[in-house]
Short mmCIF file of C-alpha atoms and ligand atoms in Angstrom, two decimals:
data_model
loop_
_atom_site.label_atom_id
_atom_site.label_comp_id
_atom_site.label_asym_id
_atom_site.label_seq_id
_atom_site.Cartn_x
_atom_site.Cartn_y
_atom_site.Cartn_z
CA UNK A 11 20.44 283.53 202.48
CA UNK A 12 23.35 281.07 201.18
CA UNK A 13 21.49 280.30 197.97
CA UNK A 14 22.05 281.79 194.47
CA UNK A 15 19.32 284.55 194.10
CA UNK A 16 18.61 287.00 190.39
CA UNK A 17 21.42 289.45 191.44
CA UNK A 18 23.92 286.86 190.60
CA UNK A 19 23.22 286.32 187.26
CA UNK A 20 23.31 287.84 183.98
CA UNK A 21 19.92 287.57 182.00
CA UNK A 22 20.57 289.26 178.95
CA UNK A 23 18.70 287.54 176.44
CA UNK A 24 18.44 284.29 177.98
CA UNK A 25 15.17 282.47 178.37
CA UNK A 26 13.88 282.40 181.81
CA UNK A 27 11.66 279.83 183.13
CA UNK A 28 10.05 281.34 186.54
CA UNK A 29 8.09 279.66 189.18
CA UNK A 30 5.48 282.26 190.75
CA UNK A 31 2.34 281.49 193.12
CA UNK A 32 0.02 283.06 191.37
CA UNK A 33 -2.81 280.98 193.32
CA UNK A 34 -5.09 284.14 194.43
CA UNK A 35 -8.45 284.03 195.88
CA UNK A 36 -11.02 284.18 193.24
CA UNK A 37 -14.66 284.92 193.68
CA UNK A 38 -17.61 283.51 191.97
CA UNK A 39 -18.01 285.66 188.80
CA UNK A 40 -13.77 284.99 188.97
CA UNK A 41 -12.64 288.13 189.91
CA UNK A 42 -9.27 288.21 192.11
CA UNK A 43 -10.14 289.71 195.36
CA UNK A 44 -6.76 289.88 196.57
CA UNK A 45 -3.82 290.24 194.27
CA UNK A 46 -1.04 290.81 196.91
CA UNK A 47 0.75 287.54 195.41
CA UNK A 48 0.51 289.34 192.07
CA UNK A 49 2.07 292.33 193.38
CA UNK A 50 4.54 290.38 195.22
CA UNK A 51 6.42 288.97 192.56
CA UNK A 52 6.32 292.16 190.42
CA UNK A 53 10.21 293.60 191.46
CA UNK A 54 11.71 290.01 190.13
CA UNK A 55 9.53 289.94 186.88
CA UNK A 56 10.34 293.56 186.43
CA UNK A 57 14.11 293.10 186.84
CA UNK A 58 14.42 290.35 184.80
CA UNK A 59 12.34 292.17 181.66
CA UNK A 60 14.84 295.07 182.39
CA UNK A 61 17.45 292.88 181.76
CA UNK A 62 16.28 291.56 178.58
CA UNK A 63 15.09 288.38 179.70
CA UNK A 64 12.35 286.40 177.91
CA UNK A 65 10.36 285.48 181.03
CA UNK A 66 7.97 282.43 181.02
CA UNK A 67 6.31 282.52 183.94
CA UNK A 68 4.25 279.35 185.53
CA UNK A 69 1.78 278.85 188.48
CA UNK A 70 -0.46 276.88 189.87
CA UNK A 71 -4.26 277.85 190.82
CA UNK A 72 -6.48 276.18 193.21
CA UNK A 73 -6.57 272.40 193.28
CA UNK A 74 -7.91 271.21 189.63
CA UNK A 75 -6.03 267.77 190.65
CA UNK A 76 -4.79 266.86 186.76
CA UNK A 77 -7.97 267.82 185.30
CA UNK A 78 -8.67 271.03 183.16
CA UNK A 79 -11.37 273.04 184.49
CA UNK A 80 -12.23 276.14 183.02
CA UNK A 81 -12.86 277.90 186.89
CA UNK A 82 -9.25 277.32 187.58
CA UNK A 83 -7.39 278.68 184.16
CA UNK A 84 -5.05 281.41 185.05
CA UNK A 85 -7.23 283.75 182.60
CA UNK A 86 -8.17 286.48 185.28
CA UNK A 87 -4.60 286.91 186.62
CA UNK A 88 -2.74 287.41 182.99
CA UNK A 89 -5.24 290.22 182.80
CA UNK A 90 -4.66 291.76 186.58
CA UNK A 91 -0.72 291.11 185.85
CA UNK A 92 -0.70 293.28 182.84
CA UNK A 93 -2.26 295.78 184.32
CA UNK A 94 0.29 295.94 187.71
CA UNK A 95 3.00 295.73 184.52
CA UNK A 96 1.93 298.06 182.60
CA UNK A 97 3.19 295.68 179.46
CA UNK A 98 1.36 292.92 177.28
CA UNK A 99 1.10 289.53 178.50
CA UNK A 100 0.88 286.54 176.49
CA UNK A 101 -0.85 283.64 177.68
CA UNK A 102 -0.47 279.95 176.49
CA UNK A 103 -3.32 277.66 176.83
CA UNK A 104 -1.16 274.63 178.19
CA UNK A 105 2.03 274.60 180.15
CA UNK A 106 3.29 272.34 177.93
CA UNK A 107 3.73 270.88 174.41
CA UNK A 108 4.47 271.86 170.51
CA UNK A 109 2.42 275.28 170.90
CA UNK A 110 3.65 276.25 174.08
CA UNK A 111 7.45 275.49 172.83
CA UNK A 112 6.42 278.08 169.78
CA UNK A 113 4.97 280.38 171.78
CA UNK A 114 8.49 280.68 173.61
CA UNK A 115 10.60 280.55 170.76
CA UNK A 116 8.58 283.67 169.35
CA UNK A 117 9.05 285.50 172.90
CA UNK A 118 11.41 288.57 172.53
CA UNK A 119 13.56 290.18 175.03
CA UNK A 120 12.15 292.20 178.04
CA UNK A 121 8.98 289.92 176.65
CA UNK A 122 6.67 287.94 178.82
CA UNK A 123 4.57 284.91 178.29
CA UNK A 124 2.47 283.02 181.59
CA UNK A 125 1.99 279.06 181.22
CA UNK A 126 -1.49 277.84 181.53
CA UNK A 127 -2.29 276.26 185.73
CA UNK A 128 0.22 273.75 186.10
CA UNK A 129 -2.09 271.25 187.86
CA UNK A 130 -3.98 271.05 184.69
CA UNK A 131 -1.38 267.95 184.99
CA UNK A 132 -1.26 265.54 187.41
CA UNK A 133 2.79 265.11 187.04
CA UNK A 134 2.71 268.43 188.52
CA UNK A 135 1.79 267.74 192.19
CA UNK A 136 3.43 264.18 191.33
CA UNK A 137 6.41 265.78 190.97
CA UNK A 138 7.14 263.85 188.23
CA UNK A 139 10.65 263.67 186.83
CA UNK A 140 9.44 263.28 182.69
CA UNK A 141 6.74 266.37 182.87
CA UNK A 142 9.56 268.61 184.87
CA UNK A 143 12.03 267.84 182.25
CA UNK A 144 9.97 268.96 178.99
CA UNK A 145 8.65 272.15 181.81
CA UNK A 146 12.25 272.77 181.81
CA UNK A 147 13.14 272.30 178.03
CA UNK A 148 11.16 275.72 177.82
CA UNK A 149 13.60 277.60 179.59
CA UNK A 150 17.70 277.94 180.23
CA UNK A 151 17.51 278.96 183.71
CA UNK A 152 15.53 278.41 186.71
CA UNK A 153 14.04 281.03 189.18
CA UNK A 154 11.88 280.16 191.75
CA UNK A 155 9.80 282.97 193.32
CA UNK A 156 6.90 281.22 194.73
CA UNK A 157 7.65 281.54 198.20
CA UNK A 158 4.14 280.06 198.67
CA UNK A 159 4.19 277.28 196.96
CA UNK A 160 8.03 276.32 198.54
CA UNK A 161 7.20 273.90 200.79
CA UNK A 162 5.74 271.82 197.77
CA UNK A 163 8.19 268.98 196.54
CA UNK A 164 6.18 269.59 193.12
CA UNK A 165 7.61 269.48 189.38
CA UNK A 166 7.67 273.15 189.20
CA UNK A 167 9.42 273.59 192.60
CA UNK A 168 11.74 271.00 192.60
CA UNK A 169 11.21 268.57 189.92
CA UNK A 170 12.93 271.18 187.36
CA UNK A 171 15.69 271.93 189.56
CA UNK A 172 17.45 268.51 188.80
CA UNK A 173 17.37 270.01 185.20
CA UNK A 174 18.47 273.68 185.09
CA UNK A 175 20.67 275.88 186.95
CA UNK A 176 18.02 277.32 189.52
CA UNK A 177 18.18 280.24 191.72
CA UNK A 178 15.76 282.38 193.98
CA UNK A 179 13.61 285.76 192.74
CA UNK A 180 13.53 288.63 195.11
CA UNK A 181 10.37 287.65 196.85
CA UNK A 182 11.89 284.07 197.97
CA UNK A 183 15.51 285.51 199.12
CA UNK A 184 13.18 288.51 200.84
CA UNK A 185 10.50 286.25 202.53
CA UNK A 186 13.41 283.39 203.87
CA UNK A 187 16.04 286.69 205.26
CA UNK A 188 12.47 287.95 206.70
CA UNK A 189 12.09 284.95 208.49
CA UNK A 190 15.82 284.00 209.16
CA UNK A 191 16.00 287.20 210.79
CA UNK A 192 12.70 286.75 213.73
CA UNK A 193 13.95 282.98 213.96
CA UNK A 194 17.52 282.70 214.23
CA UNK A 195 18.68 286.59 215.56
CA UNK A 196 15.22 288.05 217.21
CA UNK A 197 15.76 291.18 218.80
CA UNK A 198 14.49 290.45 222.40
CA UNK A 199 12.04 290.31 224.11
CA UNK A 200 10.66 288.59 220.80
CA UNK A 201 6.76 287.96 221.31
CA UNK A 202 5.00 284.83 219.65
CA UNK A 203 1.11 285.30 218.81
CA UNK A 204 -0.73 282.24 217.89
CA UNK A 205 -4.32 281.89 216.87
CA UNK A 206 -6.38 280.43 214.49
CA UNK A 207 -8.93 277.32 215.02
CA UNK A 208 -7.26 273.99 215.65
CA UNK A 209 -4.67 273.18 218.08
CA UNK A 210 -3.86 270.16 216.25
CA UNK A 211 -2.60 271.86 213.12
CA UNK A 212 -0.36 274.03 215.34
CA UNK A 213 1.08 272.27 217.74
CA UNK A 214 4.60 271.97 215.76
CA UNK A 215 4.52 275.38 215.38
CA UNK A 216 4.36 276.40 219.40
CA UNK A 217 7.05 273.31 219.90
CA UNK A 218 9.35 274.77 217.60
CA UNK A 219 8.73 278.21 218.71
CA UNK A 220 9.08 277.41 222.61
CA UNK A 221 12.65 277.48 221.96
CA UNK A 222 12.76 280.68 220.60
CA UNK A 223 10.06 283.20 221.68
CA UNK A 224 10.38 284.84 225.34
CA UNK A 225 6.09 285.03 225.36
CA UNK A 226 3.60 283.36 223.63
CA UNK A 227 0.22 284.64 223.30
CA UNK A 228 -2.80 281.89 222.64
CA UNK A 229 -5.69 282.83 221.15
CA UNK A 230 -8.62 282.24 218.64
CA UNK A 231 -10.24 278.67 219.37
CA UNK A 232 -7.58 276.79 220.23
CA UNK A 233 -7.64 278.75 223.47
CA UNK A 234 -10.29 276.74 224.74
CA UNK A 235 -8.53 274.28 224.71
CA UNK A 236 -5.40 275.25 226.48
CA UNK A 237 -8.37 276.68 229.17
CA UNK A 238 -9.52 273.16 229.72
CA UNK A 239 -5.97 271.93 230.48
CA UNK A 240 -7.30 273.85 233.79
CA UNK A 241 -10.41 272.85 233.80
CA UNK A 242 -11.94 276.05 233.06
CA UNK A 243 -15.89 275.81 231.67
CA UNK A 244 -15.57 277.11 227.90
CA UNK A 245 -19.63 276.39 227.30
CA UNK A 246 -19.78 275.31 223.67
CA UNK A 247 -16.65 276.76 222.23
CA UNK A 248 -15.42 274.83 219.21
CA UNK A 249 -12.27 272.56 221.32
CA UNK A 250 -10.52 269.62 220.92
CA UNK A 251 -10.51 267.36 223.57
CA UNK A 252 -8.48 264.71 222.23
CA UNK A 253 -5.47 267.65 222.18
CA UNK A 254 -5.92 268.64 226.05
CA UNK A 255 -3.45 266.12 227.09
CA UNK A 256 -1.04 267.45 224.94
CA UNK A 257 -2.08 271.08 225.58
CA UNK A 258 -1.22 270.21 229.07
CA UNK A 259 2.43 268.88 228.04
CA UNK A 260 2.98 271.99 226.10
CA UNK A 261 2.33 274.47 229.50
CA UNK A 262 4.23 272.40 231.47
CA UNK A 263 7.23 272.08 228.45
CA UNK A 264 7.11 276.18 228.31
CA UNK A 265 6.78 276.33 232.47
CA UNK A 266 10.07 273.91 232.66
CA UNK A 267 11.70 276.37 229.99
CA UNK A 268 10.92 279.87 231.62
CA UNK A 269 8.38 280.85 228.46
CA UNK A 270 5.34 282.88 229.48
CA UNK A 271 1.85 281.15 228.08
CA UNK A 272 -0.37 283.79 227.79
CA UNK A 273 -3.87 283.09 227.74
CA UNK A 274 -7.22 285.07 227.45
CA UNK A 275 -8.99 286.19 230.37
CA UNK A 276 -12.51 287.23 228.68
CA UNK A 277 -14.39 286.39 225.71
CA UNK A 278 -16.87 287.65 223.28
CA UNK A 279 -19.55 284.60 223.70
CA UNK A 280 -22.78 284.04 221.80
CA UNK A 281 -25.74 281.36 221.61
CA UNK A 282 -26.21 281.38 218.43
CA UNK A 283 -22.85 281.63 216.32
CA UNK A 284 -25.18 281.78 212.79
CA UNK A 285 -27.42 285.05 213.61
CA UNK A 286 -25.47 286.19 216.19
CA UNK A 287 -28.38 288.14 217.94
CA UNK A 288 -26.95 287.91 221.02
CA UNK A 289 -23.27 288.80 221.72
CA UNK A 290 -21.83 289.66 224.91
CA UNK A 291 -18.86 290.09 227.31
CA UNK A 292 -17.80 287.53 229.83
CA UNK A 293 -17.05 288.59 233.54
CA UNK A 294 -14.25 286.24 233.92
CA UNK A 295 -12.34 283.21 232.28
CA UNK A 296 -14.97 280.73 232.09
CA UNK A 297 -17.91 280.67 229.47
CA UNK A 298 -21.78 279.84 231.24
CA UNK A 299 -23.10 276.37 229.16
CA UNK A 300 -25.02 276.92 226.17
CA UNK A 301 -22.59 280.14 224.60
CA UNK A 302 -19.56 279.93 222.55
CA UNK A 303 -16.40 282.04 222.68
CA UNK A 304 -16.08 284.12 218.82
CA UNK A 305 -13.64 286.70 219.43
CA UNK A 306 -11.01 287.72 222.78
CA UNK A 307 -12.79 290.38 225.56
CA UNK A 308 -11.58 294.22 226.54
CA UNK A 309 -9.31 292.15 229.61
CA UNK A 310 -7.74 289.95 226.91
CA UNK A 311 -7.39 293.14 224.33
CA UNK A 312 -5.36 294.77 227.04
CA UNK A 313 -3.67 292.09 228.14
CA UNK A 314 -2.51 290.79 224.87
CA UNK A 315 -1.60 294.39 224.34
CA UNK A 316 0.77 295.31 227.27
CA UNK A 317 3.12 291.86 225.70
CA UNK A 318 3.18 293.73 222.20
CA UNK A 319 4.38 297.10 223.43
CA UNK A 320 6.82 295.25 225.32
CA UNK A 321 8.02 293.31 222.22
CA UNK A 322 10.99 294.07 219.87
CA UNK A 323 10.40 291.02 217.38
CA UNK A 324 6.62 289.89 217.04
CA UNK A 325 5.70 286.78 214.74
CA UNK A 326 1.59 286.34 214.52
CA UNK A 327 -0.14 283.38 213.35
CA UNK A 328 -3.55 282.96 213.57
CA UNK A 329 -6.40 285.11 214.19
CA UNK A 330 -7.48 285.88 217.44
CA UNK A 331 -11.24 285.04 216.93
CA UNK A 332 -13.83 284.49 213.98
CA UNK A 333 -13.19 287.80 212.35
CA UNK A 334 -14.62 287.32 209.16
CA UNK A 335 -17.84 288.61 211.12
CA UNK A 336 -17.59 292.19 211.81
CA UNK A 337 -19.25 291.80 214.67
CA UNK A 338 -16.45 289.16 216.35
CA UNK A 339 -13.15 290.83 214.86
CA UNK A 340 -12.74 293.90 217.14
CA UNK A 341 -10.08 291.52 219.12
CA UNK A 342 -8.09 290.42 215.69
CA UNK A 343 -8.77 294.04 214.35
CA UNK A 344 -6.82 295.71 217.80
CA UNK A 345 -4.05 292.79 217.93
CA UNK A 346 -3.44 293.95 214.42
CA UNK A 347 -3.44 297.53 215.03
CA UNK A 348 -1.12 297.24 218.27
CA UNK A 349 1.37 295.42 216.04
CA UNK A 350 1.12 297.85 213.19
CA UNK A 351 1.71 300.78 215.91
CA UNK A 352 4.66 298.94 217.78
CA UNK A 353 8.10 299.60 216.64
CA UNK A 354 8.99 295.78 217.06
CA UNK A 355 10.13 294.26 213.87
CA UNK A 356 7.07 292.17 212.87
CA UNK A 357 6.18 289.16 210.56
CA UNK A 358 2.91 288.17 209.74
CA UNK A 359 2.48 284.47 208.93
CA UNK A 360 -0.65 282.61 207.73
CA UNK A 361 -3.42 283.20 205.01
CA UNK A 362 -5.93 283.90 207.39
CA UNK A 363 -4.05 286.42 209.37
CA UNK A 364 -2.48 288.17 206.00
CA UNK A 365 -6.14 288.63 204.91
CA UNK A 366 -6.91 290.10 208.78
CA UNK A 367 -4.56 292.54 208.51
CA UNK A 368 -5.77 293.50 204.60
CA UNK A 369 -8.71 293.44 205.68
CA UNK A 370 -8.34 296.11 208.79
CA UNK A 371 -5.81 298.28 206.37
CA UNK A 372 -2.55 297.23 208.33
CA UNK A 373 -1.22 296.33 205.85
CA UNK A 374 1.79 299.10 205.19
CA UNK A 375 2.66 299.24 208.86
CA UNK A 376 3.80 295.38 209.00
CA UNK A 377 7.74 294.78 208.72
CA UNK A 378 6.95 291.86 206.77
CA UNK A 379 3.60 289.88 205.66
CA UNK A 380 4.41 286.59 204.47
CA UNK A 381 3.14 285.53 201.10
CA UNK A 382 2.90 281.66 202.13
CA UNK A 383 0.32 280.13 204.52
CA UNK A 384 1.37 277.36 204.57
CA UNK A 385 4.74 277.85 203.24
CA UNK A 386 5.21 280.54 206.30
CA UNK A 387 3.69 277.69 208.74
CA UNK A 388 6.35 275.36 207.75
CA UNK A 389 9.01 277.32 208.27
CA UNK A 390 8.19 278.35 211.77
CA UNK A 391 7.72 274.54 212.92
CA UNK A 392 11.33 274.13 212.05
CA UNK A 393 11.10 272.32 208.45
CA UNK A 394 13.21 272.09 205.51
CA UNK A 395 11.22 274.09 202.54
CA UNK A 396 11.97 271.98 199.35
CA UNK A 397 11.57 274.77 196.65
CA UNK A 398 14.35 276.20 198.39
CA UNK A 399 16.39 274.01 199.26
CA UNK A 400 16.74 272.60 196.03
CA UNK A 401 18.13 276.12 194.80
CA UNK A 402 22.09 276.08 193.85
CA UNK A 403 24.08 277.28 197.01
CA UNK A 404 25.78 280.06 196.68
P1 ADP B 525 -3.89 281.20 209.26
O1 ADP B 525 -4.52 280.92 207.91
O2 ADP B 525 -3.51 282.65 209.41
O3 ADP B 525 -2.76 280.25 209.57
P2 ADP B 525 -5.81 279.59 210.65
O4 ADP B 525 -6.25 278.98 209.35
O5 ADP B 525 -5.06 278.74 211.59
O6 ADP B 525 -5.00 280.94 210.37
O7 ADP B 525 -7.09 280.11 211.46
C1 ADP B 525 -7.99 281.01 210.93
C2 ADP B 525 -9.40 280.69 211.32
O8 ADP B 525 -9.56 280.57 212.72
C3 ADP B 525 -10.31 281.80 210.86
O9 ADP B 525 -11.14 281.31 209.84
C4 ADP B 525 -11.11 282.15 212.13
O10 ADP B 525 -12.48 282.34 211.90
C5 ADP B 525 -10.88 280.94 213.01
N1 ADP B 525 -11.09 281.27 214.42
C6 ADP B 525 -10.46 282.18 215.17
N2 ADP B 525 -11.01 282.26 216.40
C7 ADP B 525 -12.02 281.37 216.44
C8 ADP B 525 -12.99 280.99 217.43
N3 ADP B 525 -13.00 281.56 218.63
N4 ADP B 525 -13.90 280.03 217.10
C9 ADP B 525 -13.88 279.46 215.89
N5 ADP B 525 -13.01 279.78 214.91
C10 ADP B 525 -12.09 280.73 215.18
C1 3PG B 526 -1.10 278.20 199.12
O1 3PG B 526 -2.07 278.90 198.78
O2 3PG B 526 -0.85 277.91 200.32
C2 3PG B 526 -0.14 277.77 198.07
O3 3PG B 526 -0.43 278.36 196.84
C3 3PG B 526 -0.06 276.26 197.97
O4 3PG B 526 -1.29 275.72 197.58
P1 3PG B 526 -1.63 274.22 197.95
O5 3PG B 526 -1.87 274.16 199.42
O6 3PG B 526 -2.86 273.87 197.13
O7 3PG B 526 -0.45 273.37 197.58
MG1 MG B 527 -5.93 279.40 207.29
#
């Protein structure tokens, strides 16, 4: 990456004002039920304490839009982060002001303070230019490490960059050379798997991708879609049929540019998506009236697999079909475990899919499992990220 990262500076007892995304999924009571964003940032936090830094970290959590609501303090992940550290945390109750300012000028080295949820503010999402100067009055240095939160133009991304000399953490330079890699110098055949349940929110994603994958696979419900485009009977499967025109300009795009479309040939279908009673297999491509398509079939598992054993570089977005039901994730569950088995360098893109693969215990055999949803979407349709671009070049 040309951009200034951790390694190039000396943090000695400076005062270190770090960016993380630290927005985890809570549940009701508010415990964290994945902390994998936690973890994430852990080597860059634990570097610069090493170093004698006084870190003060900052986040966002959830979408309080400028108002403080108790469900969406950071509370439950100073706890969880003390525990990964090993070390006190302190926690401020604002992200700004007299007693936040305090609380960092008491902060000794290797110490460690996090900001209360940034979007407590609305200047935060605002990005603006007053609140990200007194945010970066707390600190003498900037280091972004919210990968996730990069392709945010917010205060805390970008706002404070106009301020302070800012460079990347460990988990930004590692995510962007990650992706870099796949994107710009794939080893070939490189394999794109797409998924998920809109074709609308993905079609930048297979236009910028048609000019870099060899294959890519379609699945999940915006399948259906692409089916139609043939005018193959999907029963009630969730589609879009204001998107089959341009599902129909995409095949024909990737036909005029030699890129393999690969679509399902079976389905797991059901009548009744709520109880679902009655699941079954279909016999061929096409889904009787009345039945919905929830998950890929045993063709499709086999097909889908014969491109990933065949694949050196494999990027997946989306899952495959609804797998948060056991009973429709075998497909998602066996895409995820061909992947993990392949020796194909592979990136895993997407919140959805990151919690698939979690979820199914993959989770050590990935190459790489992005931290950003949408962050890692952006990227792969081609777009500038502004938390990182706004980082000093190196
Ligand atoms: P990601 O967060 O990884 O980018 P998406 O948000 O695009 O993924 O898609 C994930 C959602 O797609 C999941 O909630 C899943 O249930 C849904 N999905 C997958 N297949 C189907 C299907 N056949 N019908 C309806 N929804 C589906
Ligand atoms: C995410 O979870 O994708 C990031 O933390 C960004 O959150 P946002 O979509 O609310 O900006
Ligand atoms: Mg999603």
């Amino acid at each position: 990456m040309n951009k200034k990262s951790i390694k190039d500076i000396d943090f000695k007892s400076k005062s270190v004002l770090m960016r993380v995304d630290f927005n985890v999924p809570l549940d009701e009571e508010g415990n964290i039920t994945d902390d994998n964003r936690i973890r994430a940032a852990l080597p860059t936090i634990e570097g610069l304490l090493n170093q004698g830094a006084k870190l003060i970290l900052m986040s966002h959590l959830g979408r309080p839009k400028g108002q403080v609501k108790p469900e969406f303090s950071l509370k439950p992940v100073v706890y969880r982060l003390s525990e990964l550290l090993k070390r006190p945390v302190k926690m401020a109750n604002d992200c700004i002001g007299d007693q936040v300012q305090r609380e960092v000028n008491n902060l000794a080295e290797g110490e460690v303070l996090l900001l209360e949820n940034l979007r407590f503010h609305k200047e935060e999402t605002a990005n603006d230019s007053e609140f990200a100067k007194k945010l970066s009055g707390l600190g003498e240095i900037f280091v972004n490490d919210a990968f996730g939160t990069s392709h945010r133009a917010h205060a805390s991304t970008e706002g404070v960059t106009h301020f302070l000399e800012s460079v990347s953490g460990l988990l930004v330079q590692k995510e962007i050379e990650y992706f870099q890699k796949v994107i710009t110098n794939p080893q070939k055949p490189f394999l794109f798997i797409l998924g998920g349940a809109k074709v609308s929110d993905k079609i930048p994603v297979i236009e910028n991708m048609m000019d870099k994958a060899d294959s890519i696979i379609i699945g999940g419900a915006m399948a259906y879609t692409f089916l139609k485009v043939g005018g193959i009977l999907v029963g009630s499967s969730r589609t879009e049929d204001n998107m089959i025109d341009t599902a129909g300009k995409i095949l024909e795009k990737a036909k005029a540019k030699g890129v393999e479309i690969v679509l399902p040939l079976d389905h797991l279908i059901t009548n009744d998506i709520k109880s679902a009673s009655e699941v079954k297999t279909t016999e061929s491509v096409s889904i009787p009236e009345g039945w919905m398509g929830v998950d890929i079939g045993p063709k499709t598992i086999e097909s889908f697999s014969s491109k990933i054993k065949e694949a050196k570089t494999i990027v997946w977005n989306g899952p495959v079909g609804i797998f948060e039901n056991d009973k429709f994730a075998l497909g998602t569950r066996e895409i995820a475990k061909q992947i993990a088995v392949s020796s194909a360098t592979s990136v895993i893109g997407g919140g959805d899919t990151a919690a698939a693969v979690l979820k199914f215990g993959y989770s050590d055999s990935m190459s790489h499992i992005s931290t950003g949803g949408g962050a890692s979407l952006e990227y792969l349709e081609g777009k500038i990220l502004p938390g990182v671009a706004a980082l000093a070049d190196k």
